[in-house]
Coordinates of C-alpha atoms in Angstrom, one line a residue:
M682 CA 6.8 -27.8 2.1
R683 CA 7.0 -27.4 -1.9
L684 CA 5.7 -24.0 -2.9
A685 CA 5.6 -21.2 -5.2
F686 CA 5.7 -17.5 -3.9
M687 CA 3.8 -14.8 -5.9
G688 CA 4.3 -11.0 -5.0
T689 CA 5.7 -7.7 -6.5
P690 CA 6.3 -5.0 -3.9
D691 CA 8.4 -4.3 -0.8
F692 CA 5.5 -5.6 1.1
A693 CA 5.9 -9.2 0.0
V694 CA 9.5 -9.4 0.7
P695 CA 9.5 -10.2 4.5
A696 CA 7.2 -13.2 3.9
L697 CA 9.5 -14.6 1.1
R698 CA 12.3 -14.3 3.3
A699 CA 10.6 -15.8 6.2
L700 CA 9.4 -18.8 4.1
H701 CA 12.8 -19.3 2.8
Q702 CA 14.2 -19.2 6.5
A703 CA 11.6 -21.5 7.6
G704 CA 13.3 -24.1 5.3
H705 CA 10.3 -24.2 2.8
D706 CA 11.1 -25.4 -0.7
I707 CA 10.4 -22.5 -2.8
V708 CA 10.7 -23.8 -6.3
T709 CA 9.7 -20.6 -8.3
V710 CA 8.8 -17.1 -7.7
Y711 CA 6.2 -15.2 -9.7
S712 CA 6.6 -11.3 -9.9
Q713 CA 5.3 -8.6 -12.3
P714 CA 7.7 -7.7 -15.1
P715 CA 10.4 -5.0 -14.4
R716 CA 9.3 -1.5 -15.1
P717 CA 11.0 1.5 -16.5
A718 CA 12.3 3.7 -13.7
G719 CA 14.4 6.8 -13.0
R720 CA 15.5 9.6 -15.1
G721 CA 16.9 7.0 -17.7
K722 CA 13.6 4.9 -17.7
K723 CA 15.8 1.8 -17.4
L724 CA 14.0 -1.5 -16.7
R725 CA 14.1 -2.2 -12.9
P726 CA 13.1 -5.4 -11.3
S727 CA 10.4 -5.5 -8.6
P728 CA 11.8 -5.9 -4.9
V729 CA 10.5 -9.4 -4.9
Q730 CA 12.4 -10.3 -8.1
V731 CA 15.6 -8.8 -6.5
A732 CA 14.9 -10.7 -3.1
A733 CA 14.4 -14.0 -5.1
E734 CA 17.5 -13.7 -7.0
E735 CA 19.5 -12.9 -4.0
L736 CA 18.2 -16.3 -2.6
G737 CA 19.1 -18.0 -5.6
I738 CA 15.2 -18.8 -6.7
P739 CA 14.1 -18.8 -10.2
V740 CA 11.8 -15.9 -11.0
R741 CA 9.1 -15.8 -13.8
T742 CA 7.5 -12.6 -14.8
P743 CA 4.6 -13.1 -17.1
R744 CA 2.5 -9.9 -18.0
S745 CA -0.8 -11.7 -17.6
L746 CA -2.1 -14.9 -16.6
R747 CA -5.7 -15.1 -17.5
R748 CA -5.5 -16.9 -20.8
D749 CA -1.9 -18.2 -20.7
T750 CA -2.6 -21.8 -21.0
A751 CA 1.1 -22.6 -21.2
E752 CA 1.7 -20.9 -18.0
H753 CA -1.3 -22.7 -16.3
A754 CA 0.2 -26.0 -17.4
Y755 CA 3.7 -25.2 -16.3
F756 CA 2.2 -24.1 -12.9
R757 CA 0.3 -27.2 -12.6
D758 CA 3.4 -29.4 -13.4
L759 CA 5.3 -27.8 -10.6
K760 CA 3.3 -30.3 -8.2
L761 CA 3.0 -27.7 -5.5
D762 CA 1.8 -28.2 -1.9
V763 CA 0.8 -24.5 -1.9
A764 CA 1.3 -21.2 -3.4
V765 CA 1.7 -18.0 -1.4
V766 CA 0.4 -14.8 -2.8
A767 CA 1.4 -11.3 -1.2
A768 CA 0.6 -8.2 -3.3
Y769 CA 1.3 -9.9 -6.6
G770 CA -0.8 -7.6 -8.8
L771 CA -2.2 -10.2 -11.3
L772 CA -5.4 -12.1 -10.9
L773 CA -5.0 -15.9 -10.7
P774 CA -7.3 -17.8 -13.0
V775 CA -9.1 -20.8 -11.5
A776 CA -6.8 -23.3 -13.3
M777 CA -4.1 -21.8 -11.0
L778 CA -5.9 -21.4 -7.9
D779 CA -6.9 -25.2 -8.1
A780 CA -3.4 -26.5 -8.9
P781 CA -1.5 -26.8 -5.7
T782 CA -2.6 -29.4 -3.1
R783 CA -3.4 -26.9 -0.5
G784 CA -4.6 -24.1 -2.9
C785 CA -3.2 -20.7 -2.9
L786 CA -3.2 -18.6 0.3
N787 CA -3.1 -14.8 0.2
I788 CA -1.4 -12.4 2.8
H789 CA -4.0 -9.6 2.8
A790 CA -3.1 -6.3 4.6
S791 CA -6.4 -5.9 6.4
L792 CA -8.8 -7.6 8.8
L793 CA -11.1 -8.9 6.5
P794 CA -13.9 -8.5 5.2
R795 CA -12.9 -4.8 5.8
W796 CA -11.0 -3.2 3.1
R797 CA -11.0 -5.6 0.3
G798 CA -9.3 -4.6 -2.7
A799 CA -6.1 -2.8 -3.8
A800 CA -5.1 -0.3 -1.0
P801 CA -6.1 -1.5 2.3
I802 CA -3.3 0.2 4.2
Q803 CA -4.2 3.5 3.1
A804 CA -7.8 3.0 3.3
A805 CA -7.7 2.1 7.0
I806 CA -5.7 5.4 8.0
L807 CA -7.9 7.4 5.8
A808 CA -11.1 6.1 7.4
G809 CA -9.9 6.8 11.1
D810 CA -9.9 3.0 11.9
R811 CA -8.4 2.3 15.4
E812 CA -7.0 -1.1 14.2
S813 CA -5.7 -2.8 11.3
G814 CA -4.0 -6.1 10.7
V815 CA -3.1 -9.0 8.4
T816 CA -5.6 -11.9 7.2
I817 CA -4.2 -15.1 5.7
M818 CA -7.0 -16.3 3.4
Q819 CA -7.7 -19.2 1.3
M820 CA -8.0 -17.7 -2.1
D821 CA -11.1 -18.4 -4.4
A822 CA -12.3 -16.8 -7.7
G823 CA -13.7 -13.8 -5.9
L824 CA -11.8 -10.5 -4.8
D825 CA -10.3 -11.2 -1.3
T826 CA -13.6 -13.3 -0.6
G827 CA -11.9 -16.5 0.6
A828 CA -12.1 -18.2 3.8
M829 CA -10.0 -16.9 6.7
L830 CA -7.1 -19.0 8.1
L831 CA -5.4 -16.8 10.5
R832 CA -5.7 -13.0 11.6
D833 CA -3.6 -10.6 13.7
H834 CA -4.2 -6.8 14.4
V835 CA -2.3 -3.9 15.3
A836 CA -3.5 -0.6 16.9
L837 CA -3.7 2.6 14.9
T838 CA -2.9 5.8 16.4
D839 CA -3.1 9.5 15.5
H840 CA 0.6 9.3 14.4
T841 CA 0.4 6.1 12.3
T842 CA 1.5 6.6 8.7
A843 CA 1.2 4.4 5.7
T844 CA 5.2 3.8 6.0
T845 CA 5.1 2.4 9.5
L846 CA 1.8 0.5 9.1
H847 CA 3.3 -1.1 5.8
D848 CA 6.2 -2.1 7.6
D849 CA 4.3 -3.5 10.6
L850 CA 2.0 -5.6 8.4
A851 CA 4.8 -6.8 6.1
A852 CA 6.8 -8.3 9.0
M853 CA 3.3 -9.5 10.4
G854 CA 2.6 -11.3 7.3
G855 CA 5.8 -13.2 7.1
R856 CA 5.2 -14.4 10.8
L857 CA 1.6 -15.5 9.9
I858 CA 2.2 -17.3 6.9
V859 CA 4.8 -19.6 8.3
D860 CA 2.4 -20.3 11.3
V861 CA -0.4 -21.4 8.9
L862 CA 2.0 -23.5 6.9
N863 CA 3.0 -25.2 10.2
R864 CA -0.6 -26.1 11.0
P865 CA -2.6 -29.1 9.4
A866 CA -4.8 -27.9 6.2
C867 CA -8.3 -26.7 7.3
P868 CA -11.2 -25.1 5.5
G869 CA -10.8 -21.9 7.2
T870 CA -13.7 -19.6 8.5
P871 CA -16.0 -18.1 6.0
Q872 CA -15.9 -14.1 5.9
P873 CA -19.1 -12.7 7.4
D874 CA -21.5 -11.0 5.1
T875 CA -21.7 -7.8 7.5
G876 CA -18.8 -5.3 7.6
V877 CA -17.6 -5.7 4.1
T878 CA -15.9 -2.6 2.6
H879 CA -14.0 -2.2 -0.7
V880 CA -11.3 0.1 -1.7
Q881 CA -10.2 1.0 -5.2
R882 CA -6.9 1.7 -6.8
L883 CA -5.5 5.0 -5.7
S884 CA -4.6 7.7 -8.2
R885 CA -2.5 11.0 -8.1
E886 CA -5.7 12.8 -7.9
D887 CA -6.7 11.2 -4.6
G888 CA -3.6 13.2 -3.1
R889 CA -5.3 16.6 -3.9
I890 CA -5.9 18.4 -0.5
D891 CA -9.4 19.9 -0.2
W892 CA -8.8 22.5 2.5
T893 CA -12.7 22.6 3.1
R894 CA -12.4 19.5 5.1
P895 CA -11.7 19.4 8.7
A896 CA -8.0 19.3 9.8
T897 CA -8.2 15.8 11.0
D898 CA -9.4 14.5 7.8
I899 CA -6.5 16.3 5.9
D900 CA -4.0 14.9 8.5
R901 CA -5.3 11.5 7.9
Q902 CA -5.0 12.0 3.9
V903 CA -1.4 13.1 4.4
R904 CA -0.4 10.2 6.6
A905 CA -2.2 7.7 4.5
L906 CA -1.0 8.8 1.0
T907 CA 2.6 9.6 1.8
P908 CA 5.0 8.7 0.1
W909 CA 2.6 7.2 -2.4
P910 CA 0.6 8.6 -4.3
G911 CA 1.5 11.6 -2.4
T912 CA -0.5 14.6 -1.3
F913 CA -0.4 18.1 -2.9
T914 CA -1.8 21.4 -3.1
I915 CA -1.6 24.4 -5.5
L916 CA 0.4 27.6 -4.9
E917 CA 0.6 30.4 -7.4
G918 CA 0.1 27.9 -10.2
Q919 CA 2.7 25.4 -8.8
V920 CA 2.0 22.0 -7.4
I921 CA 3.3 21.9 -3.8
K922 CA 3.8 18.4 -2.3
I923 CA 2.9 18.2 1.3
G924 CA 5.0 15.7 3.4
A925 CA 3.6 16.2 6.8
V926 CA 1.0 18.1 8.8
S927 CA -0.1 18.7 12.4
P928 CA -3.4 19.6 13.3
A929 CA -3.5 22.6 15.7
P930 CA -5.6 23.7 18.5
G931 CA -8.0 26.6 18.3
T932 CA -10.2 27.9 15.6
V933 CA -9.9 30.8 13.0
H934 CA -12.4 32.6 10.9
A935 CA -10.6 32.6 7.4
A936 CA -11.3 31.1 4.0
A937 CA -10.2 27.5 3.9
G938 CA -6.7 27.2 2.4
T939 CA -5.7 30.6 3.8
V940 CA -2.2 30.7 5.5
V941 CA -2.8 32.5 8.8
D942 CA 0.5 33.0 10.2
D943 CA 4.3 33.1 9.4
H944 CA 4.7 29.5 10.2
L945 CA 2.6 27.8 7.5
L946 CA -0.7 27.6 9.9
V947 CA -3.5 26.9 7.4
A948 CA -7.2 27.4 7.9
C949 CA -9.3 24.2 7.1
G950 CA -13.0 23.3 7.1
G951 CA -15.3 24.2 10.1
G952 CA -12.8 26.9 11.5
T953 CA -10.2 24.0 12.3
T954 CA -6.4 24.7 11.5
L955 CA -3.3 22.6 10.8
R956 CA 0.2 23.5 10.4
I957 CA 2.3 22.2 7.5
T958 CA 5.6 20.8 8.8
R959 CA 7.1 19.1 5.6
L960 CA 6.7 20.2 2.0
Q961 CA 8.2 20.4 -1.3
R962 CA 8.4 22.8 -4.3
P963 CA 8.8 21.5 -7.9
G964 CA 12.4 20.4 -8.7
R965 CA 13.6 20.4 -5.0
G966 CA 13.7 17.8 -2.3
M967 CA 11.1 17.6 0.5
M968 CA 12.2 19.7 3.4
D969 CA 11.3 20.8 7.0
A970 CA 8.8 23.9 6.8
A971 CA 11.3 26.3 8.4
D972 CA 14.0 25.3 5.6
F973 CA 11.4 25.7 2.9
L974 CA 10.3 29.2 4.2
R975 CA 13.9 30.5 4.1
G976 CA 14.0 30.0 0.3
Q977 CA 10.4 30.9 -0.5
A978 CA 8.3 33.0 2.1
I979 CA 4.7 32.4 2.3
A980 CA 3.0 35.5 3.6
P981 CA 0.0 35.5 5.9
G982 CA -3.2 35.9 3.8
T983 CA -1.9 33.5 0.8
R984 CA -4.3 31.0 0.2
F985 CA -3.5 27.5 -1.1
G986 CA -5.5 25.5 -3.6
A987 CA -7.2 28.4 -5.0
E988 CA -5.7 27.9 -8.6
T989 CA -5.3 25.0 -11.0
P990 CA -1.7 24.3 -12.4
G991 CA -0.9 24.8 -16.0
D992 CA 0.1 22.0 -18.3

């Protein structure tokens, strides 16, 4: 099948490789432009661009598509059977949505209509959902509102992290999109009007830990937002990144955020507690709590999050 692939981050790479391995004629790949990265701020191409170039597929990196009529015409003239979109990051105008014979298909990392929007993987963990999955959707002009062509699910546990779920769903997306393209074109199943939820783009501030929340909520926050945008708290005016925690049994009577033993057991909302197991001080790498404490002791009675760091 003659197709274009449109994606940017690591999540989209397994689908691109799966389509290539299945023998589809991927005539071009669209990805967001290279971004400055690292200490030298050198331009770094996206993971999808890197993968496409390894496969010998030409890559286009427009900064915007909305009013680029020349790009619309180029896309139309490709005479595509279908376009596959996976976490591309740019909105497709109607002129491009309607150009391929089978339209544009989106690999969305949730069980639609739950978690439409930009961060469905993190949202599912934050909400304590017991399952997530991938939906292959026929794209329309709305935000993740198109008809569903195929879905599959995966169970979420109390140990699921954004990293593990990302990798599971990325692989699932590659398998499902190949399956869909092997089937005859069909109109799909309209999304129900009930159970619709939306999630906004995440920001760094979403990672600030509120110790007045129950330990289970904070645990989900850390698992959902690590490695990006990351979770953090404040200690003596410094931002301390939190890489992993573990809810602990029992209750304590201490102010939220108070360290209650020599091994980073911290009081949370409702008398609950959790233990910080991985953390990072400024200018250092993420490390296990025992290694951290050898370099910077945190005495019982210390309170996290009680200060705001300076500029």
